[in-house]
């Protein structure tokens, strides 16, 4: 049996732990493993396909990033190619990819990625590729699994930042507005904000009213708490408004969400008269060593993906349905993006402990 591994989309801490567990589990079954570099670029002649041995995965489980590299512009069904005039045209290169996989003797593929990569995996499966998915994203927005690896590490990074902001905010009687990632889901903001005792948490699932945000800040002021911490998800938007996007997207890339913290900070300053500082935590959330939780989950996913191949679970992804790792059809998970349930106990407890969602 010759299997291939691919990592696609934005990286997330834990990717290397999945790779290590899958490679070791496969080799210990007597299988051969290759790594497709940079998403599927390695199968399109735009990067390499490399052998993965026990030596290649030695000492990588604790490292962030991915030894296979990745891209968020590598969809083989609409692959951007630069034209002579500098413009880009998208081509369907999936047939070429299938043929190259066949020529390399690749019998099955483990595709590790978020909703974009899982969608690609599902389409390749429909074309006849024997493929199993592993859900990855710091955003935790993939349906069908309780959580994805990378999320816990991102929450801990955000939490550490909130702890640091508390001391400087309090010293200066300032409002600190911190933007975290998450695309259209508010999980990172919610979990880090609640764990970090934020005063206001703004998430896309609960559109905010800036006056309610300022009411909370001024009520704290009236009670002698002259500083406030506002954690805002990059996808948060005001009632009746829309998500903030940043700059130009590259060809083949999804629209870039973010930049909302600066706008919110300026509005809070104008309405409350308080001194405000804002920051975007950005890609720090994607880097660093995976937490123990993410390392274990990623390792379990890697091992389970190899078992799924042995069981012929084509078109399925491995998933955590506590306390077990199961397999679920990718197509079911793609039906909707997972978003924060606004009736969830975490939201209820946040409200009960005085956190404002600006609604
Ligand atoms: O999906 C993961 C994520 O980190 C989002 O939270 C964020 O919006 C996006 O990727 C940023 O992607 P990049 O900067 O790599 O294009």
Short mmCIF file of C-alpha atoms and ligand atoms in Angstrom, two decimals:
data_model
loop_
_atom_site.label_atom_id
_atom_site.label_comp_id
_atom_site.label_asym_id
_atom_site.label_seq_id
_atom_site.Cartn_x
_atom_site.Cartn_y
_atom_site.Cartn_z
CA UNK A 1 0.00 0.00 0.00
CA UNK A 2 1.36 3.42 -0.95
CA UNK A 3 -0.37 6.38 0.65
CA UNK A 4 0.19 10.13 0.39
CA UNK A 5 -0.27 12.95 2.88
CA UNK A 6 -1.15 16.54 2.07
CA UNK A 7 -1.59 19.65 4.25
CA UNK A 8 -3.64 22.49 2.76
CA UNK A 9 -5.04 25.90 3.76
CA UNK A 10 -3.81 28.04 6.64
CA UNK A 11 -1.46 26.16 8.96
CA UNK A 12 -2.48 25.22 12.49
CA UNK A 13 -0.41 23.96 15.42
CA UNK A 14 -0.65 20.18 15.44
CA UNK A 15 -0.19 19.50 11.71
CA UNK A 16 3.20 17.91 12.30
CA UNK A 17 1.79 15.70 15.05
CA UNK A 18 -0.85 14.39 12.58
CA UNK A 19 1.85 13.75 9.98
CA UNK A 20 4.05 11.93 12.47
CA UNK A 21 1.25 9.71 13.79
CA UNK A 22 -0.02 8.87 10.29
CA UNK A 23 3.45 8.11 8.94
CA UNK A 24 4.43 5.89 11.87
CA UNK A 25 1.07 4.07 11.92
CA UNK A 26 1.26 3.43 8.17
CA UNK A 27 4.90 2.33 8.13
CA UNK A 28 4.27 0.01 11.07
CA UNK A 29 1.60 -1.68 8.92
CA UNK A 30 4.19 -2.18 6.20
CA UNK A 31 2.84 0.63 4.00
CA UNK A 32 4.87 3.21 2.10
CA UNK A 33 4.19 6.93 2.64
CA UNK A 34 4.89 9.98 0.52
CA UNK A 35 4.26 13.64 1.26
CA UNK A 36 2.72 15.96 -1.32
CA UNK A 37 4.34 19.34 -0.78
CA UNK A 38 2.37 22.62 -0.53
CA UNK A 39 -1.21 21.39 -0.58
CA UNK A 40 -1.64 19.57 -3.88
CA UNK A 41 1.03 21.60 -5.71
CA UNK A 42 3.36 18.59 -5.51
CA UNK A 43 0.96 16.64 -7.72
CA UNK A 44 0.72 19.46 -10.25
CA UNK A 45 4.41 19.73 -11.02
CA UNK A 46 4.63 22.95 -9.01
CA UNK A 47 6.39 21.37 -6.04
CA UNK A 48 7.66 17.97 -4.98
CA UNK A 49 6.33 14.66 -3.76
CA UNK A 50 8.76 13.34 -1.16
CA UNK A 51 9.18 10.01 0.63
CA UNK A 52 8.17 10.12 4.30
CA UNK A 53 10.08 7.72 6.53
CA UNK A 54 10.38 7.22 10.26
CA UNK A 55 13.42 9.51 10.08
CA UNK A 56 11.49 12.29 8.32
CA UNK A 57 9.02 12.53 11.22
CA UNK A 58 11.45 12.17 14.09
CA UNK A 59 11.12 14.97 16.69
CA UNK A 60 8.41 16.99 14.92
CA UNK A 61 5.28 16.45 17.05
CA UNK A 62 5.97 19.52 19.20
CA UNK A 63 6.69 21.84 16.28
CA UNK A 64 4.18 24.32 14.84
CA UNK A 65 3.75 24.70 11.07
CA UNK A 66 3.93 21.76 8.68
CA UNK A 67 6.98 19.98 7.31
CA UNK A 68 4.97 19.50 4.08
CA UNK A 69 4.34 23.25 3.75
CA UNK A 70 0.93 24.54 2.73
CA UNK A 71 -0.97 27.08 0.65
CA UNK A 72 -4.38 28.65 0.68
CA UNK A 73 -4.27 29.20 -3.09
CA UNK A 74 -3.95 25.64 -4.31
CA UNK A 75 -7.43 24.48 -5.26
CA UNK A 76 -6.80 22.05 -8.19
CA UNK A 77 -10.33 22.68 -9.48
CA UNK A 78 -9.63 26.39 -9.96
CA UNK A 79 -5.86 26.70 -9.92
CA UNK A 80 -4.64 30.25 -10.61
CA UNK A 81 -2.04 30.62 -13.38
CA UNK A 82 -0.32 33.88 -14.25
CA UNK A 83 -0.79 35.03 -17.83
CA UNK A 84 1.73 36.92 -19.98
CA UNK A 85 -0.07 40.22 -19.27
CA UNK A 86 0.25 39.67 -15.49
CA UNK A 87 -3.41 38.75 -14.96
CA UNK A 88 -4.47 35.40 -13.51
CA UNK A 89 -6.81 32.83 -15.02
CA UNK A 90 -8.12 29.86 -13.05
CA UNK A 91 -7.88 26.37 -14.59
CA UNK A 92 -9.38 23.04 -13.58
CA UNK A 93 -6.25 20.88 -13.13
CA UNK A 94 -7.92 18.03 -11.27
CA UNK A 95 -7.53 15.52 -14.16
CA UNK A 96 -3.80 16.26 -14.28
CA UNK A 97 -3.61 15.76 -10.52
CA UNK A 98 -5.44 12.40 -10.71
CA UNK A 99 -3.15 11.23 -13.50
CA UNK A 100 0.01 12.25 -11.62
CA UNK A 101 -1.20 10.48 -8.47
CA UNK A 102 -1.81 7.34 -10.56
CA UNK A 103 1.65 7.55 -12.16
CA UNK A 104 3.24 7.81 -8.71
CA UNK A 105 1.38 4.70 -7.57
CA UNK A 106 -0.51 6.62 -4.87
CA UNK A 107 -3.37 4.38 -3.77
CA UNK A 108 -4.90 6.56 -1.06
CA UNK A 109 -4.52 10.09 0.26
CA UNK A 110 -4.89 11.66 3.71
CA UNK A 111 -5.85 15.29 3.20
CA UNK A 112 -5.35 17.43 6.30
CA UNK A 113 -7.15 20.75 6.05
CA UNK A 114 -10.05 23.04 6.90
CA UNK A 115 -13.37 23.41 5.10
CA UNK A 116 -11.70 24.51 1.83
CA UNK A 117 -9.35 21.50 1.75
CA UNK A 118 -12.14 19.14 2.81
CA UNK A 119 -14.26 20.42 -0.06
CA UNK A 120 -11.38 19.70 -2.46
CA UNK A 121 -10.99 16.23 -0.90
CA UNK A 122 -14.68 15.56 -1.40
CA UNK A 123 -14.51 16.56 -5.07
CA UNK A 124 -11.38 14.45 -5.66
CA UNK A 125 -13.16 11.53 -4.02
CA UNK A 126 -16.05 12.00 -6.49
CA UNK A 127 -13.45 11.72 -9.29
CA UNK A 128 -12.30 8.38 -7.89
CA UNK A 129 -9.47 9.30 -5.56
CA UNK A 130 -9.42 7.19 -2.39
CA UNK A 131 -9.23 9.95 0.15
CA UNK A 132 -9.69 10.42 3.90
CA UNK A 133 -9.85 13.85 5.54
CA UNK A 134 -8.43 15.17 8.79
CA UNK A 135 -10.10 18.40 9.99
CA UNK A 136 -7.70 21.20 10.85
CA UNK A 137 -8.24 24.83 11.75
CA UNK A 138 -7.56 27.20 14.58
CA UNK A 139 -11.05 28.62 13.93
CA UNK A 140 -12.85 25.44 15.12
CA UNK A 141 -15.49 26.01 12.45
CA UNK A 142 -15.67 22.50 10.92
CA UNK A 143 -18.97 20.71 11.56
CA UNK A 144 -19.06 17.04 12.55
CA UNK A 145 -16.24 17.25 15.08
CA UNK A 146 -16.40 18.61 18.62
CA UNK A 147 -13.17 20.48 17.96
CA UNK A 148 -10.27 20.71 15.54
CA UNK A 149 -6.61 20.64 16.52
CA UNK A 150 -4.97 24.06 16.55
CA UNK A 151 -7.93 25.69 18.25
CA UNK A 152 -6.75 25.05 21.80
CA UNK A 153 -3.30 26.43 21.02
CA UNK A 154 -4.80 29.56 19.42
CA UNK A 155 -7.07 30.09 22.45
CA UNK A 156 -4.08 29.78 24.78
CA UNK A 157 -2.09 32.28 22.72
CA UNK A 158 -5.01 34.73 22.84
CA UNK A 159 -5.44 34.10 26.56
CA UNK A 160 -1.81 34.92 27.27
CA UNK A 161 -2.24 38.17 25.34
CA UNK A 162 -5.41 39.07 27.31
CA UNK A 163 -3.58 38.47 30.60
CA UNK A 164 -0.81 40.81 29.47
CA UNK A 165 -3.25 43.45 28.27
CA UNK A 166 -5.03 43.48 31.64
CA UNK A 167 -2.02 44.81 33.52
CA UNK A 168 -1.19 47.59 31.07
CA UNK A 169 -4.88 48.53 30.60
CA UNK A 170 -5.37 48.85 34.34
CA UNK A 171 -2.19 50.86 34.83
CA UNK A 172 -3.31 53.43 32.24
CA UNK A 173 -7.10 53.38 32.77
CA UNK A 174 -7.40 52.40 29.13
CA UNK A 175 -9.74 50.36 26.98
CA UNK A 176 -7.85 47.68 25.06
CA UNK A 177 -9.53 46.20 22.00
CA UNK A 178 -7.94 42.96 20.85
CA UNK A 179 -8.87 41.30 17.55
CA UNK A 180 -8.52 37.56 17.20
CA UNK A 181 -8.97 35.25 14.20
CA UNK A 182 -11.89 32.95 13.43
CA UNK A 183 -13.32 34.00 10.07
CA UNK A 184 -17.12 33.74 10.38
CA UNK A 185 -17.02 31.96 13.72
CA UNK A 186 -16.43 33.50 17.15
CA UNK A 187 -14.99 30.50 18.99
CA UNK A 188 -11.49 31.88 19.61
CA UNK A 189 -12.88 35.20 20.88
CA UNK A 190 -15.51 33.51 23.04
CA UNK A 191 -13.26 30.92 24.65
CA UNK A 192 -10.26 33.18 25.21
CA UNK A 193 -12.48 36.06 26.33
CA UNK A 194 -14.39 34.00 28.89
CA UNK A 195 -11.25 32.24 30.17
CA UNK A 196 -9.41 35.58 30.27
CA UNK A 197 -12.22 37.52 32.07
CA UNK A 198 -12.76 39.98 29.25
CA UNK A 199 -15.41 42.65 29.79
CA UNK A 200 -16.82 42.66 26.27
CA UNK A 201 -16.70 39.87 23.66
CA UNK A 202 -17.86 40.60 20.13
CA UNK A 203 -18.51 37.66 17.81
CA UNK A 204 -20.09 37.34 14.34
CA UNK A 205 -22.91 35.21 15.73
CA UNK A 206 -24.14 38.17 17.85
CA UNK A 207 -24.06 41.43 15.86
CA UNK A 208 -23.20 44.28 18.21
CA UNK A 209 -24.52 47.75 18.93
CA UNK A 210 -21.55 50.01 19.72
CA UNK A 211 -23.66 51.99 22.22
CA UNK A 212 -24.24 48.79 24.26
CA UNK A 213 -20.46 48.17 24.21
CA UNK A 214 -19.86 51.70 25.50
CA UNK A 215 -22.60 51.33 28.16
CA UNK A 216 -20.69 48.39 29.58
CA UNK A 217 -17.41 50.30 29.60
CA UNK A 218 -18.99 53.37 31.25
CA UNK A 219 -20.80 51.24 33.83
CA UNK A 220 -17.45 49.73 34.82
CA UNK A 221 -16.03 53.24 35.02
CA UNK A 222 -18.86 54.29 37.33
CA UNK A 223 -17.96 51.38 39.61
CA UNK A 224 -14.32 52.40 39.80
CA UNK A 225 -13.06 49.99 37.13
CA UNK A 226 -11.47 52.50 34.81
CA UNK A 227 -10.11 50.00 32.31
CA UNK A 228 -11.82 47.47 30.07
CA UNK A 229 -10.78 44.57 27.86
CA UNK A 230 -12.72 44.06 24.64
CA UNK A 231 -12.03 40.85 22.71
CA UNK A 232 -13.35 41.01 19.17
CA UNK A 233 -13.51 38.24 16.59
CA UNK A 234 -12.22 39.38 13.19
CA UNK A 235 -15.63 38.53 11.71
CA UNK A 236 -17.68 40.58 14.23
CA UNK A 237 -19.91 43.21 12.72
CA UNK A 238 -22.47 45.77 13.92
CA UNK A 239 -26.22 45.21 13.75
CA UNK A 240 -27.31 46.03 10.22
CA UNK A 241 -23.66 46.14 9.07
CA UNK A 242 -21.27 43.69 7.44
CA UNK A 243 -17.91 42.05 8.06
CA UNK A 244 -14.76 44.10 7.70
CA UNK A 245 -12.44 42.91 4.94
CA UNK A 246 -8.79 43.84 4.49
CA UNK A 247 -6.79 44.65 1.39
CA UNK A 248 -6.79 42.72 -1.86
CA UNK A 249 -7.00 38.94 -1.87
CA UNK A 250 -4.47 37.07 -4.02
CA UNK A 251 -5.83 35.09 -6.98
CA UNK A 252 -7.39 31.85 -5.75
CA UNK A 253 -7.52 33.08 -2.15
CA UNK A 254 -10.66 33.58 -0.02
CA UNK A 255 -11.50 37.17 0.96
CA UNK A 256 -9.42 38.40 3.88
CA UNK A 257 -11.51 39.22 6.94
CA UNK A 258 -10.26 41.58 9.66
CA UNK A 259 -9.29 45.07 10.71
CA UNK A 260 -12.45 45.60 12.75
CA UNK A 261 -10.67 46.27 16.08
CA UNK A 262 -9.29 49.59 14.91
CA UNK A 263 -12.73 50.79 13.84
CA UNK A 264 -14.35 49.63 17.09
CA UNK A 265 -11.56 51.23 19.12
CA UNK A 266 -12.05 54.59 17.40
CA UNK A 267 -15.82 54.47 17.97
CA UNK A 268 -15.39 53.59 21.66
CA UNK A 269 -12.94 56.49 22.08
CA UNK A 270 -15.31 58.93 20.39
CA UNK A 271 -18.38 57.86 22.36
CA UNK A 272 -16.84 57.35 25.83
CA UNK A 273 -14.02 59.90 25.70
CA UNK A 274 -11.74 57.22 27.14
CA UNK A 275 -8.24 56.45 25.98
CA UNK A 276 -8.35 53.38 23.73
CA UNK A 277 -5.69 51.19 22.13
CA UNK A 278 -6.37 48.40 19.68
CA UNK A 279 -4.31 45.50 18.38
CA UNK A 280 -4.65 42.62 15.98
CA UNK A 281 -3.19 39.43 17.41
CA UNK A 282 -2.95 38.01 13.88
CA UNK A 283 -0.80 35.10 12.84
CA UNK A 284 0.75 34.66 16.28
CA UNK A 285 -2.35 32.53 16.84
CA UNK A 286 -1.28 30.13 14.11
CA UNK A 287 2.29 29.71 15.30
CA UNK A 288 4.17 28.11 18.15
CA UNK A 289 4.14 24.73 19.78
CA UNK A 290 0.81 22.94 19.89
CA UNK A 291 -0.59 22.55 23.40
CA UNK A 292 -0.71 19.10 24.96
CA UNK A 293 -4.42 18.91 24.10
CA UNK A 294 -3.80 19.70 20.42
CA UNK A 295 -0.80 17.40 20.20
CA UNK A 296 -2.80 14.50 21.57
CA UNK A 297 -5.86 15.24 19.39
CA UNK A 298 -3.67 15.60 16.29
CA UNK A 299 -1.89 12.34 17.08
CA UNK A 300 -5.22 10.56 17.58
CA UNK A 301 -6.47 11.99 14.25
CA UNK A 302 -3.31 10.82 12.43
CA UNK A 303 -3.64 7.28 13.78
CA UNK A 304 -7.38 7.20 13.08
CA UNK A 305 -6.88 8.41 9.49
CA UNK A 306 -4.65 5.40 8.78
CA UNK A 307 -7.25 3.07 10.32
CA UNK A 308 -9.90 4.77 8.15
CA UNK A 309 -7.82 3.97 5.06
CA UNK A 310 -7.45 0.34 6.17
CA UNK A 311 -11.24 0.25 6.55
CA UNK A 312 -11.83 1.86 3.13
CA UNK A 313 -13.68 4.88 4.56
CA UNK A 314 -13.28 6.91 1.37
CA UNK A 315 -14.76 10.39 1.49
CA UNK A 316 -14.91 10.34 5.28
CA UNK A 317 -13.04 12.52 7.73
CA UNK A 318 -11.91 11.60 11.19
CA UNK A 319 -13.67 13.55 13.92
CA UNK A 320 -13.81 13.91 17.67
CA UNK A 321 -17.16 12.94 19.08
CA UNK A 322 -16.14 12.90 22.71
CA UNK A 323 -14.81 10.60 24.04
CA UNK A 324 -14.23 8.78 20.74
CA UNK A 325 -12.60 9.44 17.41
CA UNK A 326 -15.08 8.47 14.71
CA UNK A 327 -15.36 8.89 10.94
CA UNK A 328 -18.07 11.01 9.30
CA UNK A 329 -18.83 11.57 5.61
CA UNK A 330 -17.08 14.79 4.54
CA UNK A 331 -20.14 15.81 2.54
CA UNK A 332 -22.20 15.97 5.76
CA UNK A 333 -19.61 18.17 7.46
CA UNK A 334 -19.55 20.57 4.53
CA UNK A 335 -23.27 21.27 4.71
CA UNK A 336 -22.77 24.11 7.14
CA UNK A 337 -19.92 25.96 8.78
CA UNK A 338 -19.90 25.37 12.53
CA UNK A 339 -20.63 28.58 14.41
CA UNK A 340 -21.06 29.51 18.06
CA UNK A 341 -24.40 28.36 19.46
CA UNK A 342 -25.59 31.52 21.17
CA UNK A 343 -27.60 29.47 23.68
CA UNK A 344 -24.54 27.41 24.69
CA UNK A 345 -23.59 27.29 28.37
CA UNK A 346 -20.35 29.20 27.68
CA UNK A 347 -22.39 32.13 26.33
CA UNK A 348 -24.90 31.85 29.18
CA UNK A 349 -22.16 31.82 31.79
CA UNK A 350 -20.40 34.72 30.10
CA UNK A 351 -23.59 36.77 30.33
CA UNK A 352 -24.26 35.62 33.90
CA UNK A 353 -20.80 36.77 34.98
CA UNK A 354 -21.32 40.22 33.49
CA UNK A 355 -19.61 39.91 30.11
CA UNK A 356 -21.29 42.03 27.44
CA UNK A 357 -21.75 40.81 23.87
CA UNK A 358 -22.70 44.32 22.82
CA UNK A 359 -26.31 43.27 22.18
O1 LIG B 1 -8.78 29.95 8.78
C1 LIG B 1 -7.68 30.21 9.57
C2 LIG B 1 -7.32 31.65 9.49
O2 LIG B 1 -6.21 31.81 10.34
C3 LIG B 1 -8.45 32.63 9.78
O3 LIG B 1 -8.73 32.72 11.15
C4 LIG B 1 -7.93 33.88 9.14
O4 LIG B 1 -8.96 34.74 8.73
C5 LIG B 1 -7.23 33.36 7.93
O5 LIG B 1 -6.89 32.02 8.19
C6 LIG B 1 -6.00 34.13 7.58
O6 LIG B 1 -5.38 33.47 6.53
P1 LIG B 1 -4.08 33.97 5.75
O7 LIG B 1 -3.58 35.22 6.38
O8 LIG B 1 -3.13 32.83 5.84
O9 LIG B 1 -4.55 34.20 4.35
#
